[in-house]
Amino acid sequence: MKRFTSVLFLLWVVSISAFSQSVKTPDQIYKELFVDVQMKRIFPDNKTFVDCVPKRDPEAILADYRKSRNGSTFSLKRFVEGNFQIPASPTSTYKSDTSVSVKTHINELWSLLHRKPDVAVSGSSLLPLPYSYIVPGGRFREIYYWDSYFTMLGLQESKQFDLIDDMVKNFAYLIDEYGHIPNGNRTYYLSRSQPPFFSLMVGLLAGAKGDSIYNEYLPALEKEYSYWMQANQKKLDAYSADRCVVRVDTFIVNRNWDASPTPRQESYYEDVQTAKRSKRSPPVVYLNLRSSATSGWDFCSRWFGDTENLETIKTIDIVPVDLNSLMYNLENILYTIYQSNGDSRKAAFYKQKSIARKNFIDQYCWNERDGVYYDYDFRSKRQIKVPSLAMTYPLFVKIATQQQAEAVTTKLKSEFLKPGGFTTTLINTGEQWDAPNGWAPLQWMAIRGLENYEKTSLASEAAKRWVALNIKVFHKTGKLMEKYNVVNTTLEAGGGEYPSQDGFGWTNGVLLKLMNMYNITDRGE
């Protein structure tokens, strides 16, 4: 059976090789048709058109558009509907049974969010994947990088280890095929990645299948590291950057980066309007908006020059504490693998890198007076005084000293803990990654980080509040949401470029994990 599966995979690889070599994004394929559809708001959500599948040859569609668009009876909306398959509405026909426990609901949802291996379609933005995977839900019809780790936490609790295995294989495939794991498996996401959680995914799989998994994925882990560190480091001045790499004094660290200074295709109209309002160079604004999407926190006061307005965004000037904590974790895992393999030279290389990164975080991100880890602005050479749940990442990867963990715990308890769990920041900008919103991945990072330092009381209290809010909303609406208002639990979460989505992969995963960790029950259990 293994031989047969391997042959099928090789055939699949051959079948999409031509597709991979000629990957084009929707704007490259549809040119002025793409711009017109997005700027004229044919669909309320710009992501709809870039996810459409053409009904016939894309070149013929574009040629017909150029011929007919100036006609007196021409309708752009009718033209699009006649030439493209419109993706299904995010509102699912699936009806939740709110009388069952939320655990039962989640275990039923896995099949709804499950996708089989993809088939390449000319003109489609979907990057085909060779193995099964879970999508978040709602408007998010594809796999997402950092979402998937938190989804896997739930799959782990549901004993769906084969699906975890498939998803890790998909990410390794993306690294091999494109040189990195893109934001999601869409052509318009290829210019950026997302927070590097791949090593943690491999760790989850190793927990089920044994430590040999680390060696199996060692080439992919190395390529992931190389992607984030690719730069001409010898030519970097003391406070300068190249792609994802930043030099701060003698330290080599990382920032969020997207390779394309153009509007995000899935949010084209919004980005053009933001650039106009900013009165700054549009390519600079676009690059900062895209780089914020790389962080996963799109958008948040962490990235704003005035901490209040999106138009002042300056993500590419910032060395984030959470990103560098994850890079420390990757370096530490690579060190451990090579140490175990007896390769002392490579082990020493990664050990030195991880120690240097830890020292950077201690020296440039830790603020003793405030008891907080902050992001660092390498252009202005100062900390960005925006407290956020990013401060918990050093606890998650065990960089913090016990004294630092004590201070972070105090800050979380006194200012961040709200009726529904931890708020993302203390600033309400109207953006979705600010107060009053709480997000499942950040609840997990904070709670697990606290547990690493035996802060079980606060961790347990936060988990119980978050779980209670999730369960309350489920039994009221039949939905598990992308994000929640943790400050006023009677209100829905808001902010952002699109309505709050339901489904929802990482909420399902973290909720199931926390309920089992803290033995929290729901009705009927």
Coordinates of C-alpha atoms in Angstrom, one line a residue:
M1 CA 0.0 0.0 0.0
K2 CA 2.9 2.4 0.8
R3 CA 4.4 1.8 -2.6
F4 CA 1.1 2.5 -4.3
T5 CA 0.6 5.7 -2.3
S6 CA 4.2 6.8 -3.3
V7 CA 3.5 6.2 -7.0
L8 CA 0.2 8.2 -6.8
F9 CA 2.1 11.1 -5.1
L10 CA 4.8 11.0 -7.9
L11 CA 2.1 11.1 -10.5
W12 CA 0.5 14.1 -8.7
V13 CA 3.8 15.9 -8.6
V14 CA 4.3 15.4 -12.4
S15 CA 0.8 16.5 -13.1
I16 CA 1.2 19.9 -11.5
S17 CA 4.9 20.6 -12.4
A18 CA 3.9 22.8 -15.3
F19 CA 1.4 24.6 -13.2
S20 CA 4.1 25.4 -10.5
Q21 CA 6.6 26.6 -13.1
S22 CA 4.1 29.1 -14.6
V23 CA 2.4 30.4 -11.4
K24 CA 0.7 33.7 -12.1
T25 CA -1.3 35.9 -9.7
P26 CA -4.8 37.1 -10.6
D27 CA -3.6 40.6 -11.5
Q28 CA -1.0 39.1 -13.9
I29 CA -3.6 36.9 -15.5
Y30 CA -6.6 39.3 -15.7
K31 CA -4.8 42.6 -15.8
E32 CA -7.2 45.6 -16.2
L33 CA -10.2 43.2 -15.7
F34 CA -8.8 42.4 -12.2
V35 CA -8.3 46.1 -11.4
D36 CA -11.8 47.1 -12.6
V37 CA -13.6 44.3 -10.7
Q38 CA -11.8 45.1 -7.4
M39 CA -12.0 48.9 -7.6
K40 CA -15.6 49.0 -8.7
R41 CA -16.5 46.7 -5.8
I42 CA -18.3 44.1 -8.0
F43 CA -18.1 41.9 -4.8
P44 CA -18.2 43.5 -1.3
D45 CA -15.2 41.4 -0.4
N46 CA -12.2 41.7 -2.7
K47 CA -11.2 38.1 -1.8
T48 CA -14.2 36.8 -3.7
F49 CA -12.9 37.6 -7.2
V50 CA -9.3 36.3 -6.6
D51 CA -10.8 33.0 -5.5
C52 CA -13.0 32.7 -8.6
V53 CA -12.3 29.9 -11.0
P54 CA -12.6 30.7 -14.8
K55 CA -15.1 28.8 -16.8
R56 CA -12.9 28.9 -19.9
D57 CA -9.4 30.0 -21.1
P58 CA -8.3 33.0 -19.1
E59 CA -6.7 34.7 -22.1
A60 CA -9.9 34.4 -24.0
I61 CA -11.8 35.9 -21.1
L62 CA -9.5 38.9 -21.0
A63 CA -9.6 39.3 -24.8
D64 CA -13.4 39.4 -24.7
Y65 CA -13.4 41.8 -21.9
R66 CA -11.2 44.2 -23.8
K67 CA -13.6 44.0 -26.8
S68 CA -16.8 44.4 -25.0
R69 CA -16.2 46.6 -22.0
N70 CA -16.9 49.9 -23.8
G71 CA -20.3 48.8 -25.1
S72 CA -23.4 50.7 -24.1
T73 CA -25.1 47.7 -22.7
F74 CA -22.0 46.1 -21.1
S75 CA -22.4 45.0 -17.4
L76 CA -19.2 44.1 -15.6
K77 CA -21.1 42.2 -13.0
R78 CA -22.8 40.1 -15.6
F79 CA -19.6 39.5 -17.5
V80 CA -17.9 38.2 -14.3
E81 CA -20.8 36.0 -13.5
G82 CA -20.9 34.6 -17.0
N83 CA -17.2 33.8 -17.2
F84 CA -16.3 32.7 -13.6
Q85 CA -17.4 30.2 -11.0
I86 CA -18.1 32.4 -8.0
P87 CA -17.0 30.7 -4.7
A88 CA -19.8 29.6 -2.4
S89 CA -21.0 32.1 0.2
P90 CA -19.2 32.0 3.5
T91 CA -22.6 31.3 5.1
S92 CA -22.7 27.6 5.3
T93 CA -25.8 25.5 4.7
Y94 CA -24.6 23.5 7.7
K95 CA -27.0 23.8 10.6
S96 CA -25.5 23.5 14.1
D97 CA -27.3 21.5 16.8
T98 CA -26.9 23.7 19.8
S99 CA -28.3 21.1 22.1
V100 CA -25.2 19.0 21.8
S101 CA -21.9 19.6 23.7
V102 CA -19.4 21.9 22.0
K103 CA -16.9 19.0 21.9
T104 CA -19.4 17.0 19.8
H105 CA -19.9 20.0 17.6
I106 CA -16.2 20.4 17.0
N107 CA -15.7 16.8 16.1
E108 CA -18.5 17.0 13.6
L109 CA -17.0 20.2 12.1
W110 CA -13.7 18.6 11.2
S111 CA -15.3 16.8 8.3
L112 CA -17.0 20.1 7.2
L113 CA -13.6 21.9 7.2
H114 CA -11.8 19.0 5.6
R115 CA -10.4 19.3 2.1
K116 CA -9.1 16.5 -0.1
P117 CA -5.9 16.8 -2.3
D118 CA -6.3 19.5 -4.9
V119 CA -6.3 19.4 -8.6
A120 CA -4.6 22.2 -10.6
V121 CA -7.0 24.4 -12.6
S122 CA -5.7 26.9 -15.2
G123 CA -6.5 30.5 -14.1
S124 CA -7.3 29.6 -10.5
S125 CA -5.4 31.2 -7.7
L126 CA -5.4 27.9 -5.7
L127 CA -1.9 26.4 -5.2
P128 CA -2.7 22.6 -5.3
L129 CA -1.7 20.5 -2.3
P130 CA -1.0 16.8 -2.5
Y131 CA -2.5 15.8 0.9
S132 CA -5.7 16.4 2.8
Y133 CA -6.0 19.5 5.0
I134 CA -8.3 21.6 7.2
V135 CA -9.4 25.1 6.2
P136 CA -10.3 27.8 8.8
G137 CA -13.9 28.3 7.5
G138 CA -16.0 31.3 6.3
R139 CA -14.2 33.3 3.6
F140 CA -11.0 31.4 4.2
R141 CA -11.3 28.5 1.7
E142 CA -7.6 27.4 1.7
I143 CA -5.0 26.3 4.2
Y144 CA -3.4 29.0 6.3
Y145 CA 0.1 28.7 7.8
W146 CA 0.0 29.7 11.4
D147 CA -3.7 29.0 11.8
S148 CA -2.9 25.3 11.1
Y149 CA -0.8 24.8 14.2
F150 CA -3.6 25.8 16.5
T151 CA -6.1 23.7 14.4
M152 CA -3.7 20.8 14.9
L153 CA -4.0 21.1 18.7
G154 CA -7.6 20.2 18.3
L155 CA -6.9 17.4 15.8
Q156 CA -4.5 16.0 18.4
E157 CA -7.2 15.9 21.0
S158 CA -9.6 14.3 18.4
K159 CA -6.9 11.6 17.7
Q160 CA -6.7 12.6 14.0
F161 CA -3.0 12.0 13.7
D162 CA -3.2 11.0 10.1
L163 CA -4.6 14.4 9.2
I164 CA -1.9 16.1 11.2
D165 CA 0.6 14.0 9.2
D166 CA -1.0 15.1 5.9
M167 CA -0.9 18.7 6.9
V168 CA 2.7 18.6 7.9
K169 CA 3.5 16.9 4.6
N170 CA 1.7 19.7 2.7
F171 CA 3.8 22.3 4.5
A172 CA 7.0 20.5 3.7
Y173 CA 5.8 20.3 0.1
L174 CA 5.2 24.0 -0.1
I175 CA 8.7 24.7 1.3
D176 CA 10.3 22.4 -1.3
E177 CA 8.1 23.8 -4.2
Y178 CA 8.2 27.5 -3.4
G179 CA 11.1 27.9 -1.0
H180 CA 8.9 28.9 1.9
I181 CA 5.5 28.3 3.4
P182 CA 3.3 31.0 2.0
N183 CA 0.6 32.8 4.0
G184 CA -1.9 30.4 2.4
N185 CA -2.1 28.1 -0.6
R186 CA -3.0 30.9 -3.1
T187 CA -0.9 32.5 -5.7
Y188 CA -1.6 35.9 -4.3
Y189 CA 0.0 34.8 -1.0
L190 CA 3.3 33.6 -2.4
S191 CA 5.1 36.9 -1.8
R192 CA 5.0 36.4 2.0
S193 CA 5.0 33.8 4.7
Q194 CA 3.4 33.9 8.2
P195 CA 4.7 33.3 11.8
P196 CA 7.1 30.3 11.6
F197 CA 5.2 27.6 13.4
F198 CA 6.3 24.7 11.2
S199 CA 8.8 23.4 13.8
L200 CA 6.1 23.3 16.4
M201 CA 3.9 21.4 14.0
V202 CA 6.7 18.9 13.5
G203 CA 6.9 18.7 17.3
L204 CA 3.2 17.8 17.5
L205 CA 3.7 15.0 14.9
A206 CA 6.8 13.7 16.7
G207 CA 4.8 13.5 19.9
A208 CA 2.5 11.0 18.1
K209 CA 5.0 9.2 15.9
G210 CA 8.3 9.4 17.7
D211 CA 11.4 11.6 17.5
S212 CA 12.4 10.1 14.1
I213 CA 10.0 12.6 12.7
Y214 CA 12.5 15.4 13.4
N215 CA 15.0 13.9 11.1
E216 CA 12.4 13.2 8.4
Y217 CA 11.6 16.9 8.3
L218 CA 15.1 18.2 9.0
P219 CA 15.6 19.3 5.3
A220 CA 12.3 21.3 5.4
L221 CA 13.2 22.8 8.8
E222 CA 16.5 24.0 7.4
K223 CA 14.9 25.4 4.3
E224 CA 12.4 27.3 6.5
Y225 CA 15.2 28.8 8.5
S226 CA 17.1 29.7 5.3
Y227 CA 14.1 31.5 3.9
W228 CA 13.8 33.7 7.0
M229 CA 17.6 34.4 7.1
Q230 CA 18.2 35.0 3.4
A231 CA 20.0 38.3 3.0
N232 CA 23.4 39.7 2.2
Q233 CA 24.3 39.9 5.9
K234 CA 27.9 41.0 5.3
K235 CA 26.7 44.2 3.6
L236 CA 24.2 45.1 6.3
D237 CA 25.1 48.2 8.3
A238 CA 24.5 48.3 12.1
Y239 CA 20.9 49.3 11.9
S240 CA 19.6 48.2 8.5
A241 CA 17.6 45.5 6.9
D242 CA 17.4 43.3 3.8
R243 CA 14.2 41.3 3.2
C244 CA 13.3 39.5 6.5
V245 CA 16.7 40.1 8.1
V246 CA 17.7 43.0 10.3
R247 CA 21.0 43.9 11.8
V248 CA 20.8 45.7 15.2
D249 CA 24.3 46.6 16.3
T250 CA 26.0 43.1 16.1
F251 CA 22.8 41.1 16.3
I252 CA 21.1 39.5 13.3
V253 CA 17.4 39.2 13.9
N254 CA 14.2 39.2 11.9
R255 CA 11.3 41.4 10.8
N256 CA 8.0 40.7 9.0
W257 CA 8.4 41.2 5.3
D258 CA 6.5 40.8 2.0
A259 CA 8.4 40.9 -1.3
S260 CA 5.8 42.9 -3.3
P261 CA 5.2 46.7 -2.9
T262 CA 1.7 46.5 -4.4
P263 CA -1.8 46.4 -2.9
R264 CA -2.8 43.0 -1.5
Q265 CA -4.9 41.4 -4.2
E266 CA -7.4 40.0 -1.7
S267 CA -7.8 43.5 -0.2
Y268 CA -7.0 45.6 -3.2
Y269 CA -9.6 48.4 -2.8
E270 CA -8.9 48.8 0.9
D271 CA -5.1 49.1 0.4
V272 CA -5.5 51.7 -2.4
Q273 CA -7.7 53.8 -0.2
T274 CA -5.4 53.5 2.8
A275 CA -2.5 54.6 0.7
K276 CA -4.5 57.6 -0.6
R277 CA -5.4 58.7 3.0
S278 CA -1.9 58.3 4.2
K279 CA -0.4 60.8 1.7
R280 CA 2.8 58.7 1.7
S281 CA 4.4 56.9 -1.2
P282 CA 1.9 54.2 -2.1
P283 CA 4.6 51.4 -2.6
V284 CA 5.9 52.1 0.9
V285 CA 2.4 51.9 2.4
Y286 CA 1.6 48.7 0.4
L287 CA 4.8 47.1 1.6
N288 CA 4.0 47.9 5.2
L289 CA 0.4 46.6 4.9
R290 CA 1.6 43.4 3.3
S291 CA 4.3 42.9 5.9
S292 CA 1.7 43.3 8.6
A293 CA -0.2 40.5 7.0
T294 CA 3.0 38.4 7.3
S295 CA 2.8 38.9 11.1
G296 CA -0.7 37.4 11.2
W297 CA -1.7 40.5 13.2
D298 CA -3.4 42.5 10.4
F299 CA -3.9 45.1 11.7
C300 CA -2.8 46.2 15.1
S301 CA -1.5 49.3 17.0
R302 CA 1.9 47.5 17.3
W303 CA 2.6 48.5 13.7
F304 CA 1.4 52.1 13.7
G305 CA 3.7 55.1 13.9
D306 CA 1.2 57.0 16.1
T307 CA -0.2 53.7 17.7
E308 CA -3.7 54.8 16.5
N309 CA -4.1 55.1 12.8
L310 CA -3.5 52.5 10.0
E311 CA -2.3 55.2 7.7
T312 CA 0.9 55.6 9.8
I313 CA 1.8 51.9 9.5
K314 CA 5.5 51.1 9.6
T315 CA 5.7 47.3 10.1
I316 CA 9.0 47.0 8.2
D317 CA 10.8 49.2 10.7
I318 CA 9.9 46.8 13.6
V319 CA 11.7 43.8 15.1
P320 CA 8.8 41.9 16.7
V321 CA 9.3 40.0 19.9
D322 CA 6.9 37.2 18.9
L323 CA 8.6 36.5 15.5
N324 CA 12.0 36.4 17.1
S325 CA 10.8 34.1 19.9
L326 CA 9.6 31.7 17.2
M327 CA 12.9 32.0 15.3
Y328 CA 14.7 31.2 18.6
N329 CA 12.5 28.1 18.9
L330 CA 13.4 27.0 15.4
E331 CA 17.2 27.5 16.1
N332 CA 16.9 25.6 19.3
I333 CA 15.1 22.7 17.6
L334 CA 17.8 22.6 14.8
Y335 CA 20.5 22.6 17.5
T336 CA 18.8 19.7 19.3
I337 CA 18.4 17.6 16.2
Y338 CA 22.0 18.0 15.1
Q339 CA 23.2 17.5 18.7
S340 CA 21.3 14.2 18.8
N341 CA 22.7 13.2 15.4
G342 CA 26.3 13.8 16.5
D343 CA 26.9 16.7 14.1
S344 CA 28.7 19.0 16.5
R345 CA 29.6 21.6 13.9
K346 CA 26.0 22.3 12.9
A347 CA 24.8 21.9 16.5
A348 CA 27.3 24.6 17.6
F349 CA 26.2 26.9 14.7
Y350 CA 22.5 26.8 15.8
K351 CA 23.3 27.0 19.5
Q352 CA 25.3 30.2 18.9
K353 CA 22.5 31.6 16.9
S354 CA 19.9 30.8 19.5
I355 CA 22.0 32.3 22.3
A356 CA 22.6 35.5 20.3
R357 CA 18.8 35.8 19.6
K358 CA 18.0 35.3 23.3
N359 CA 20.5 38.0 24.2
F360 CA 18.9 40.4 21.7
I361 CA 15.4 39.8 23.2
D362 CA 16.8 40.4 26.7
Q363 CA 18.7 43.6 25.7
Y364 CA 16.4 45.2 23.2
C365 CA 12.9 43.9 23.9
W366 CA 12.7 43.5 27.7
N367 CA 11.7 46.6 29.7
E368 CA 12.5 46.0 33.4
R369 CA 10.6 49.0 34.6
D370 CA 7.4 48.1 32.8
G371 CA 7.7 44.4 33.2
V372 CA 6.9 43.9 29.6
Y373 CA 8.6 42.5 26.4
Y374 CA 8.1 45.2 23.7
D375 CA 8.8 45.2 19.9
Y376 CA 11.9 47.2 18.8
D377 CA 12.0 49.9 16.2
F378 CA 15.4 49.6 14.6
R379 CA 15.1 52.8 12.6
S380 CA 14.5 55.0 15.6
K381 CA 16.5 52.7 17.9
R382 CA 13.8 52.5 20.6
Q383 CA 11.2 50.2 22.1
I384 CA 7.7 50.6 20.9
K385 CA 5.7 51.0 24.1
V386 CA 2.6 49.1 23.0
P387 CA 2.0 46.3 25.5
S388 CA 0.4 43.3 23.8
L389 CA 0.0 39.5 24.1
A390 CA 3.2 39.2 22.0
M391 CA 4.9 39.6 25.4
T392 CA 3.9 36.0 26.2
Y393 CA 5.9 34.4 23.4
P394 CA 9.2 34.5 25.4
L395 CA 7.4 32.5 28.1
F396 CA 6.1 30.1 25.5
V397 CA 9.5 29.3 24.2
K398 CA 11.1 29.5 27.7
I399 CA 13.5 32.4 27.1
A400 CA 12.2 34.4 30.1
T401 CA 13.9 34.2 33.5
Q402 CA 11.6 33.4 36.4
Q403 CA 11.8 37.1 37.4
Q404 CA 10.7 38.2 34.0
A405 CA 7.9 35.7 33.9
E406 CA 6.7 37.0 37.3
A407 CA 6.6 40.6 35.9
V408 CA 4.7 39.5 32.8
T409 CA 2.2 37.5 34.9
T410 CA 1.5 40.6 37.0
K411 CA 0.9 42.7 33.9
L412 CA -1.4 40.1 32.4
K413 CA -3.4 39.7 35.5
S414 CA -3.8 43.4 36.3
E415 CA -4.4 44.8 32.8
F416 CA -5.0 42.1 30.2
L417 CA -7.3 39.6 31.9
K418 CA -10.9 40.5 31.0
P419 CA -14.3 38.7 31.5
G420 CA -13.8 36.7 28.4
G421 CA -10.1 36.0 28.6
F422 CA -7.0 38.0 27.5
T423 CA -7.4 41.0 25.4
T424 CA -4.9 41.4 22.5
T425 CA -3.8 44.9 23.4
L426 CA -4.9 47.7 25.7
I427 CA -5.7 50.1 22.8
N428 CA -9.0 50.2 20.9
T429 CA -8.2 51.5 17.4
G430 CA -11.1 49.8 15.7
E431 CA -8.6 47.3 14.2
Q432 CA -9.3 43.6 14.8
W433 CA -6.0 42.8 16.5
D434 CA -6.5 45.4 19.2
A435 CA -8.8 45.7 22.2
P436 CA -11.5 44.6 22.9
N437 CA -10.8 41.5 20.8
G438 CA -9.4 38.2 21.9
W439 CA -8.1 35.5 19.6
A440 CA -7.7 31.8 20.2
P441 CA -4.0 31.5 19.1
L442 CA -3.0 34.3 21.5
Q443 CA -5.0 32.7 24.4
W444 CA -3.0 29.5 23.8
M445 CA 0.4 31.2 23.6
A446 CA -0.3 33.1 26.8
I447 CA -1.8 30.2 28.8
R448 CA 0.9 27.7 27.7
G449 CA 3.5 30.3 28.5
L450 CA 2.2 30.9 32.0
E451 CA 2.1 27.1 32.6
N452 CA 5.7 26.9 31.6
Y453 CA 6.5 29.0 34.6
E454 CA 4.0 27.3 37.0
K455 CA 1.6 30.2 36.9
T456 CA -1.3 27.8 36.9
S457 CA -3.8 29.9 38.7
L458 CA -3.8 32.7 36.2
A459 CA -3.5 30.3 33.2
S460 CA -6.5 28.3 34.5
E461 CA -8.6 31.4 35.2
A462 CA -7.9 32.8 31.7
A463 CA -8.7 29.4 30.1
K464 CA -12.0 29.1 32.0
R465 CA -13.1 32.6 31.0
W466 CA -12.2 32.0 27.3
V467 CA -13.9 28.6 27.2
A468 CA -17.0 29.9 28.9
L469 CA -17.3 32.7 26.3
N470 CA -16.8 30.3 23.4
I471 CA -19.4 27.9 24.8
K472 CA -21.9 30.7 25.5
V473 CA -21.7 32.1 22.0
F474 CA -22.0 28.6 20.5
H475 CA -25.2 27.7 22.4
K476 CA -26.6 31.1 21.5
T477 CA -25.7 31.2 17.8
G478 CA -24.5 27.7 16.8
K479 CA -21.2 29.2 15.8
L480 CA -17.6 29.2 16.9
M481 CA -16.1 32.5 15.8
E482 CA -12.8 33.7 14.5
K483 CA -12.4 36.2 17.3
Y484 CA -14.4 37.4 20.4
N485 CA -15.0 40.5 22.3
V486 CA -13.5 39.6 25.7
V487 CA -14.1 43.0 27.3
N488 CA -17.9 43.0 26.9
T489 CA -19.0 39.4 26.4
T490 CA -22.5 40.5 25.4
L491 CA -21.1 42.1 22.2
E492 CA -19.7 40.6 19.0
A493 CA -16.1 41.2 18.1
G494 CA -15.5 43.9 15.5
G495 CA -12.9 45.7 13.5
G496 CA -11.0 44.7 10.4
E497 CA -11.7 44.6 6.7
Y498 CA -14.4 41.9 6.7
P499 CA -17.2 40.6 9.0
S500 CA -16.2 38.3 11.8
Q501 CA -16.0 34.7 10.4
D502 CA -17.3 31.5 11.8
G503 CA -16.1 28.0 11.5
F504 CA -13.4 28.2 12.8
G505 CA -10.3 26.2 12.7
W506 CA -8.0 27.7 15.3
T507 CA -10.9 28.4 17.7
N508 CA -12.0 24.8 17.5
G509 CA -8.5 23.5 18.1
V510 CA -7.7 25.7 21.1
L511 CA -11.1 25.3 22.7
L512 CA -10.9 21.5 22.5
K513 CA -7.3 21.6 23.9
L514 CA -8.1 23.9 26.8
M515 CA -11.3 22.0 27.8
N516 CA -9.3 18.8 28.0
M517 CA -6.3 20.4 29.8
Y518 CA -8.4 22.0 32.5
N519 CA -11.2 19.4 32.6
I520 CA -13.8 21.9 31.6
T521 CA -17.2 20.4 30.7
D522 CA -20.1 21.6 28.7
R523 CA -23.8 20.6 28.9
G524 CA -24.5 17.0 28.3
E525 CA -21.0 15.9 29.2

